[in-house]
């Protein structure tokens, strides 16, 4: 998010930035639910995988964020595995 | 949670307390997603309705927490409505 | 934040947007600490008052956000009172 | 927290459990503030160091949680360094 804030332009377009903020939030929640050891972590991880994938697609569309794209795809994969 | 921590006994049994912590967390997240105006709020609200209902049922089972049961049911209803 | 994301320009300049995100986060945390009834809420509320004041000043500087300025000032006042 | 919930007894006494929940929360917030790159991270890290130290002392007092004590002391040290 810091990169995008500094870059501006397409990087701070509402759809993209909102998605990144949602992504950061759902990742935190999923981690928290796993630590809590609640069975509901499967649902938050499923949602996390979905949002991470959408975030990766959107970062790829805007361009110049290959690292972010790769991280989001990795995260989506791990979350999908946790969601079972 | 303060009431249950002070009451102890069945009020701090793992299943119950874990559920309450998950409930507090998913409520915060759903509120955050609604403020963010991300379409994913429908998913977190759906999950929130589910956890709130489970929390209400569990508070009812343990007993002596009619207020909490009522609040959780109200919250579950609002969240289910938001989930569309 | 939705307003600023849609408005763009000065509204998404890094310093301003970062401050708003920090403000939203510290408000959530302070509310959580008050609900938890931990004595540390005094410290998070003190920090919250400080960030809200800075956020109000910055919103006033950018302009066109009188509502936000008023809300941040109110929040800063309540938080300062809680910080004791 | 999972260990303490399962262990019960002194592990779920209000003072201890409240402290652990506050500790988990302030750690999340401090990490978020560092990622946001807001200068206010110094204040949340200072608070985090304080809460982690209190949490370590309390875990040591209750006993049987040497791992937790060590982690909290490490975290307190890192946070104090970040707080500058």
Short mmCIF file of C-alpha atoms in Angstrom, two decimals:
data_model
loop_
_atom_site.label_atom_id
_atom_site.label_comp_id
_atom_site.label_asym_id
_atom_site.label_seq_id
_atom_site.Cartn_x
_atom_site.Cartn_y
_atom_site.Cartn_z
CA UNK A 1 0.00 0.00 0.00
CA UNK A 2 2.90 2.34 0.69
CA UNK A 3 4.19 1.84 -2.82
CA UNK A 4 0.80 2.60 -4.32
CA UNK A 5 0.23 5.65 -2.15
CA UNK A 6 3.56 7.09 -3.23
CA UNK A 7 3.05 6.12 -6.89
CA UNK A 8 -0.44 7.65 -7.15
CA UNK A 9 -2.34 7.68 -10.44
CA UNK A 10 -3.85 4.29 -11.26
CA UNK A 11 -2.29 3.00 -8.04
CA UNK A 12 -4.72 4.97 -5.92
CA UNK A 13 -7.81 4.43 -8.02
CA UNK A 14 -10.70 3.52 -5.67
CA UNK A 15 -11.28 -0.01 -6.93
CA UNK A 16 -7.62 -0.95 -6.55
CA UNK A 17 -6.94 0.70 -3.24
CA UNK A 18 -10.15 -0.56 -1.66
CA UNK A 19 -9.22 -4.06 -2.74
CA UNK A 20 -5.78 -3.79 -1.17
CA UNK A 21 -7.21 -2.52 2.10
CA UNK A 22 -9.74 -5.36 2.13
CA UNK A 23 -6.92 -7.79 1.36
CA UNK A 24 -4.74 -6.57 4.24
CA UNK A 25 -7.71 -6.82 6.59
CA UNK A 26 -8.89 -10.31 5.62
CA UNK A 27 -5.30 -11.60 5.88
CA UNK A 28 -5.03 -10.30 9.44
CA UNK A 29 -8.38 -11.81 10.36
CA UNK A 30 -7.58 -15.18 8.87
CA UNK A 31 -4.29 -15.31 10.76
CA UNK A 32 -6.14 -14.36 13.95
CA UNK A 33 -8.78 -17.07 13.39
CA UNK A 34 -6.09 -19.70 12.81
CA UNK A 35 -4.33 -18.69 16.03
CA UNK A 36 -7.66 -18.80 17.86
CA UNK A 37 -8.09 -22.29 16.52
CA UNK A 38 -11.71 -21.68 15.66
CA UNK A 39 -13.23 -23.93 12.96
CA UNK A 40 -14.53 -20.75 11.30
CA UNK A 41 -11.00 -20.10 10.03
CA UNK A 42 -11.94 -22.25 7.05
CA UNK A 43 -14.48 -19.65 6.00
CA UNK A 44 -12.22 -16.65 6.48
CA UNK A 45 -9.39 -18.45 4.67
CA UNK A 46 -11.73 -19.20 1.76
CA UNK A 47 -12.68 -15.53 1.60
CA UNK A 48 -9.02 -14.57 1.96
CA UNK A 49 -8.05 -16.76 -1.00
CA UNK A 50 -10.75 -15.12 -3.08
CA UNK A 51 -9.76 -11.56 -2.18
CA UNK A 52 -6.03 -12.30 -2.63
CA UNK A 53 -6.70 -13.69 -6.10
CA UNK A 54 -8.74 -10.64 -7.03
CA UNK A 55 -6.00 -8.41 -5.63
CA UNK A 56 -3.32 -10.27 -7.63
CA UNK A 57 -5.37 -9.94 -10.83
CA UNK A 58 -5.86 -6.25 -10.22
CA UNK A 59 -2.19 -5.60 -9.41
CA UNK A 60 -1.28 -7.47 -12.63
CA UNK A 61 -3.76 -5.34 -14.61
CA UNK A 62 -2.25 -2.08 -13.32
CA UNK A 63 1.31 -3.34 -13.80
CA UNK A 64 4.71 -2.75 -12.25
CA UNK A 65 3.91 -4.77 -9.15
CA UNK A 66 5.20 -8.24 -9.96
CA UNK A 67 6.28 -8.84 -6.39
CA UNK A 68 2.83 -8.04 -5.06
CA UNK A 69 1.20 -10.24 -7.67
CA UNK A 70 3.46 -13.16 -6.69
CA UNK A 71 2.83 -12.67 -2.95
CA UNK A 72 -0.93 -12.46 -3.42
CA UNK A 73 -0.94 -15.64 -5.53
CA UNK A 74 1.14 -17.48 -2.89
CA UNK A 75 -1.13 -16.27 -0.15
CA UNK A 76 -4.23 -17.28 -2.10
CA UNK A 77 -2.79 -20.76 -2.57
CA UNK A 78 -2.01 -21.20 1.14
CA UNK A 79 -5.41 -19.88 2.13
CA UNK A 80 -7.21 -22.15 -0.33
CA UNK A 81 -5.30 -25.10 1.19
CA UNK A 82 -6.33 -24.03 4.72
CA UNK A 83 -9.95 -23.64 3.62
CA UNK A 84 -9.82 -27.32 2.79
CA UNK B 1 -16.23 -11.18 27.45
CA UNK B 2 -15.55 -9.25 30.64
CA UNK B 3 -18.58 -10.81 32.29
CA UNK B 4 -17.47 -14.30 31.29
CA UNK B 5 -13.87 -13.75 32.38
CA UNK B 6 -15.06 -12.61 35.80
CA UNK B 7 -17.66 -15.38 36.10
CA UNK B 8 -15.26 -18.20 35.20
CA UNK B 9 -16.37 -21.83 35.22
CA UNK B 10 -18.45 -22.72 32.17
CA UNK B 11 -18.06 -19.10 31.04
CA UNK B 12 -14.40 -19.61 30.26
CA UNK B 13 -14.65 -23.07 28.74
CA UNK B 14 -12.58 -23.09 25.54
CA UNK B 15 -15.42 -23.67 23.09
CA UNK B 16 -17.44 -20.77 24.49
CA UNK B 17 -14.65 -18.28 24.91
CA UNK B 18 -13.13 -19.01 21.53
CA UNK B 19 -16.51 -18.43 19.94
CA UNK B 20 -16.91 -15.08 21.66
CA UNK B 21 -13.47 -13.94 20.55
CA UNK B 22 -14.22 -15.01 16.98
CA UNK B 23 -17.55 -13.19 17.20
CA UNK B 24 -15.98 -9.93 18.38
CA UNK B 25 -13.42 -10.16 15.58
CA UNK B 26 -15.80 -10.92 12.72
CA UNK B 27 -18.10 -8.09 13.86
CA UNK B 28 -15.21 -5.63 13.70
CA UNK B 29 -14.18 -6.87 10.28
CA UNK B 30 -17.67 -6.71 8.85
CA UNK B 31 -18.08 -3.15 10.10
CA UNK B 32 -14.71 -2.29 8.53
CA UNK B 33 -15.68 -3.89 5.20
CA UNK B 34 -18.97 -1.99 5.13
CA UNK B 35 -17.14 1.30 5.79
CA UNK B 36 -14.64 0.41 3.07
CA UNK B 37 -17.58 -0.12 0.77
CA UNK B 38 -16.08 -3.27 -0.69
CA UNK B 39 -18.52 -5.75 -2.25
CA UNK B 40 -16.83 -8.46 -0.17
CA UNK B 41 -18.72 -7.16 2.86
CA UNK B 42 -21.52 -9.50 1.80
CA UNK B 43 -19.29 -12.47 2.51
CA UNK B 44 -18.01 -11.24 5.86
CA UNK B 45 -21.55 -10.28 6.89
CA UNK B 46 -22.76 -13.78 5.98
CA UNK B 47 -20.00 -15.28 8.09
CA UNK B 48 -20.77 -12.77 10.85
CA UNK B 49 -24.44 -13.82 10.89
CA UNK B 50 -23.39 -17.45 11.18
CA UNK B 51 -20.93 -16.86 14.04
CA UNK B 52 -23.34 -14.56 15.90
CA UNK B 53 -26.06 -17.22 15.71
CA UNK B 54 -23.69 -19.86 16.99
CA UNK B 55 -22.58 -17.49 19.75
CA UNK B 56 -26.21 -16.78 20.74
CA UNK B 57 -26.99 -20.50 20.88
CA UNK B 58 -23.96 -21.16 23.01
CA UNK B 59 -24.68 -18.27 25.40
CA UNK B 60 -28.25 -19.60 25.74
CA UNK B 61 -26.93 -23.10 26.49
CA UNK B 62 -24.65 -21.83 29.27
CA UNK B 63 -27.37 -19.59 30.65
CA UNK B 64 -27.53 -16.34 32.60
CA UNK B 65 -26.66 -14.23 29.58
CA UNK B 66 -30.03 -13.24 28.14
CA UNK B 67 -28.77 -9.82 27.13
CA UNK B 68 -25.91 -11.30 25.15
CA UNK B 69 -28.22 -13.82 23.49
CA UNK B 70 -30.56 -11.02 22.41
CA UNK B 71 -27.73 -8.84 21.08
CA UNK B 72 -26.19 -11.70 19.13
CA UNK B 73 -29.55 -12.58 17.58
CA UNK B 74 -30.13 -8.93 16.60
CA UNK B 75 -26.66 -8.70 15.12
CA UNK B 76 -27.13 -11.97 13.22
CA UNK B 77 -30.37 -10.62 11.75
CA UNK B 78 -28.79 -7.35 10.60
CA UNK B 79 -25.81 -9.17 9.15
CA UNK B 80 -27.97 -11.67 7.31
CA UNK B 81 -29.86 -8.71 5.81
CA UNK B 82 -26.59 -7.07 4.71
CA UNK B 83 -25.39 -10.35 3.21
CA UNK B 84 -28.40 -10.12 0.95
CA UNK C 1 -11.77 7.21 3.29
CA UNK C 2 -14.30 6.37 0.60
CA UNK C 3 -14.83 10.04 -0.09
CA UNK C 4 -11.10 10.67 -0.42
CA UNK C 5 -10.52 7.62 -2.61
CA UNK C 6 -13.23 8.78 -4.99
CA UNK C 7 -12.08 12.41 -4.90
CA UNK C 8 -8.42 11.63 -5.60
CA UNK C 9 -5.83 14.40 -6.05
CA UNK C 10 -4.80 15.90 -2.73
CA UNK C 11 -7.23 13.52 -1.04
CA UNK C 12 -5.04 10.54 -1.82
CA UNK C 13 -1.69 12.14 -1.14
CA UNK C 14 0.38 9.71 0.96
CA UNK C 15 0.63 11.82 4.11
CA UNK C 16 -3.12 12.37 4.26
CA UNK C 17 -4.25 8.88 3.38
CA UNK C 18 -1.75 7.23 5.69
CA UNK C 19 -2.98 9.42 8.51
CA UNK C 20 -6.60 8.44 7.86
CA UNK C 21 -5.75 4.75 7.83
CA UNK C 22 -3.81 5.13 11.08
CA UNK C 23 -6.74 7.06 12.54
CA UNK C 24 -9.28 4.35 11.62
CA UNK C 25 -7.01 1.69 13.12
CA UNK C 26 -6.26 3.45 16.42
CA UNK C 27 -9.97 4.19 16.89
CA UNK C 28 -10.81 0.49 16.50
CA UNK C 29 -8.07 -0.51 18.91
CA UNK C 30 -9.06 2.02 21.53
CA UNK C 31 -12.67 0.84 21.38
CA UNK C 32 -11.46 -2.76 21.71
CA UNK C 33 -9.27 -1.90 24.71
CA UNK C 34 -12.16 -0.12 26.43
CA UNK C 35 -14.41 -3.14 25.89
CA UNK C 36 -11.64 -5.40 27.20
CA UNK C 37 -11.52 -3.18 30.26
CA UNK C 38 -7.75 -3.17 30.29
CA UNK C 39 -6.07 -0.23 32.07
CA UNK C 40 -3.90 0.19 28.95
CA UNK C 41 -6.87 1.79 27.22
CA UNK C 42 -5.67 5.07 28.71
CA UNK C 43 -2.55 4.87 26.56
CA UNK C 44 -4.31 3.91 23.35
CA UNK C 45 -6.92 6.63 23.95
CA UNK C 46 -4.15 9.20 24.48
CA UNK C 47 -2.57 8.10 21.18
CA UNK C 48 -6.00 8.12 19.54
CA UNK C 49 -6.64 11.71 20.65
CA UNK C 50 -3.30 12.72 19.19
CA UNK C 51 -3.86 11.01 15.83
CA UNK C 52 -7.45 12.28 15.57
CA UNK C 53 -6.25 15.84 16.17
CA UNK C 54 -3.56 15.48 13.53
CA UNK C 55 -6.13 13.98 11.16
CA UNK C 56 -8.57 16.86 11.79
CA UNK C 57 -5.83 19.42 11.14
CA UNK C 58 -4.86 17.69 7.93
CA UNK C 59 -8.45 17.37 6.69
CA UNK C 60 -8.90 21.09 7.43
CA UNK C 61 -5.73 21.90 5.48
CA UNK C 62 -6.91 20.00 2.39
CA UNK C 63 -10.41 21.45 2.68
CA UNK C 64 -13.94 20.38 1.72
CA UNK C 65 -14.22 17.93 4.58
CA UNK C 66 -15.85 19.92 7.35
CA UNK C 67 -17.82 16.91 8.57
CA UNK C 68 -14.68 14.84 8.94
CA UNK C 69 -12.89 17.65 10.73
CA UNK C 70 -15.77 17.97 13.21
CA UNK C 71 -15.95 14.22 13.83
CA UNK C 72 -12.20 13.94 14.37
CA UNK C 73 -12.24 16.85 16.82
CA UNK C 74 -15.15 15.26 18.75
CA UNK C 75 -13.39 11.95 18.83
CA UNK C 76 -10.13 13.54 19.98
CA UNK C 77 -12.02 15.24 22.80
CA UNK C 78 -13.69 12.01 23.99
CA UNK C 79 -10.41 10.12 23.77
CA UNK C 80 -8.52 12.78 25.69
CA UNK C 81 -11.19 12.54 28.40
CA UNK C 82 -10.84 8.73 28.52
CA UNK C 83 -7.05 9.04 28.70
CA UNK C 84 -7.61 10.92 31.93
CA UNK D 1 -4.28 -18.11 24.41
CA UNK D 2 -5.30 -21.56 23.22
CA UNK D 3 -3.03 -23.17 25.78
CA UNK D 4 -4.48 -21.04 28.57
CA UNK D 5 -8.07 -21.62 27.51
CA UNK D 6 -7.51 -25.36 27.56
CA UNK D 7 -5.55 -25.26 30.82
CA UNK D 8 -8.12 -23.19 32.70
CA UNK D 9 -7.67 -22.34 36.40
CA UNK D 10 -5.16 -19.55 36.94
CA UNK D 11 -4.67 -19.48 33.16
CA UNK D 12 -8.09 -17.99 32.61
CA UNK D 13 -8.09 -15.59 35.54
CA UNK D 14 -9.38 -12.22 34.29
CA UNK D 15 -6.18 -10.23 34.87
CA UNK D 16 -4.08 -12.73 32.95
CA UNK D 17 -6.42 -13.39 30.07
CA UNK D 18 -7.24 -9.73 29.57
CA UNK D 19 -3.55 -8.97 29.40
CA UNK D 20 -2.98 -11.64 26.76
CA UNK D 21 -5.84 -10.34 24.63
CA UNK D 22 -4.49 -6.79 24.93
CA UNK D 23 -1.03 -8.09 24.02
CA UNK D 24 -2.26 -9.89 20.88
CA UNK D 25 -4.13 -6.75 19.82
CA UNK D 26 -1.32 -4.24 20.36
CA UNK D 27 1.10 -6.53 18.49
CA UNK D 28 -1.22 -6.62 15.48
CA UNK D 29 -1.65 -2.86 15.56
CA UNK D 30 2.04 -2.15 15.85
CA UNK D 31 2.77 -4.43 12.90
CA UNK D 32 0.03 -2.64 10.94
CA UNK D 33 1.44 0.79 11.82
CA UNK D 34 4.93 -0.27 10.76
CA UNK D 35 3.60 -1.53 7.42
CA UNK D 36 1.65 1.71 6.99
CA UNK D 37 4.91 3.53 7.58
CA UNK D 38 3.27 6.09 9.83
CA UNK D 39 5.55 7.88 12.33
CA UNK D 40 3.01 7.00 15.02
CA UNK D 41 4.35 3.45 14.99
CA UNK D 42 6.89 4.64 17.55
CA UNK D 43 4.08 5.22 20.04
CA UNK D 44 2.29 1.93 19.42
CA UNK D 45 5.62 0.07 19.59
CA UNK D 46 6.40 1.75 22.92
CA UNK D 47 3.01 0.68 24.23
CA UNK D 48 3.55 -2.79 22.76
CA UNK D 49 6.89 -3.15 24.57
CA UNK D 50 5.20 -2.18 27.82
CA UNK D 51 2.30 -4.61 27.43
CA UNK D 52 4.59 -7.46 26.28
CA UNK D 53 6.79 -6.96 29.35
CA UNK D 54 3.76 -7.00 31.64
CA UNK D 55 2.49 -10.09 29.84
CA UNK D 56 5.86 -11.86 30.23
CA UNK D 57 5.96 -11.03 33.95
CA UNK D 58 2.45 -12.34 34.41
CA UNK D 59 3.10 -15.54 32.47
CA UNK D 60 6.22 -16.08 34.60
CA UNK D 61 4.19 -15.55 37.79
CA UNK D 62 1.58 -18.14 36.78
CA UNK D 63 4.28 -20.56 35.63
CA UNK D 64 4.55 -23.37 33.10
CA UNK D 65 4.76 -21.00 30.15
CA UNK D 66 8.47 -20.50 29.62
CA UNK D 67 8.06 -20.33 25.85
CA UNK D 68 5.51 -17.56 26.12
CA UNK D 69 7.67 -15.64 28.57
CA UNK D 70 10.65 -15.84 26.20
CA UNK D 71 8.59 -14.75 23.19
CA UNK D 72 7.07 -11.83 25.04
CA UNK D 73 10.51 -10.67 26.24
CA UNK D 74 11.89 -10.91 22.68
CA UNK D 75 8.94 -9.00 21.33
CA UNK D 76 9.27 -6.34 24.02
CA UNK D 77 12.93 -5.91 23.12
CA UNK D 78 12.22 -5.50 19.38
CA UNK D 79 9.38 -3.10 20.07
CA UNK D 80 11.46 -1.00 22.43
CA UNK D 81 14.12 -0.78 19.70
CA UNK D 82 11.49 0.33 17.14
CA UNK D 83 10.13 2.92 19.57
CA UNK D 84 13.58 4.50 19.47
#
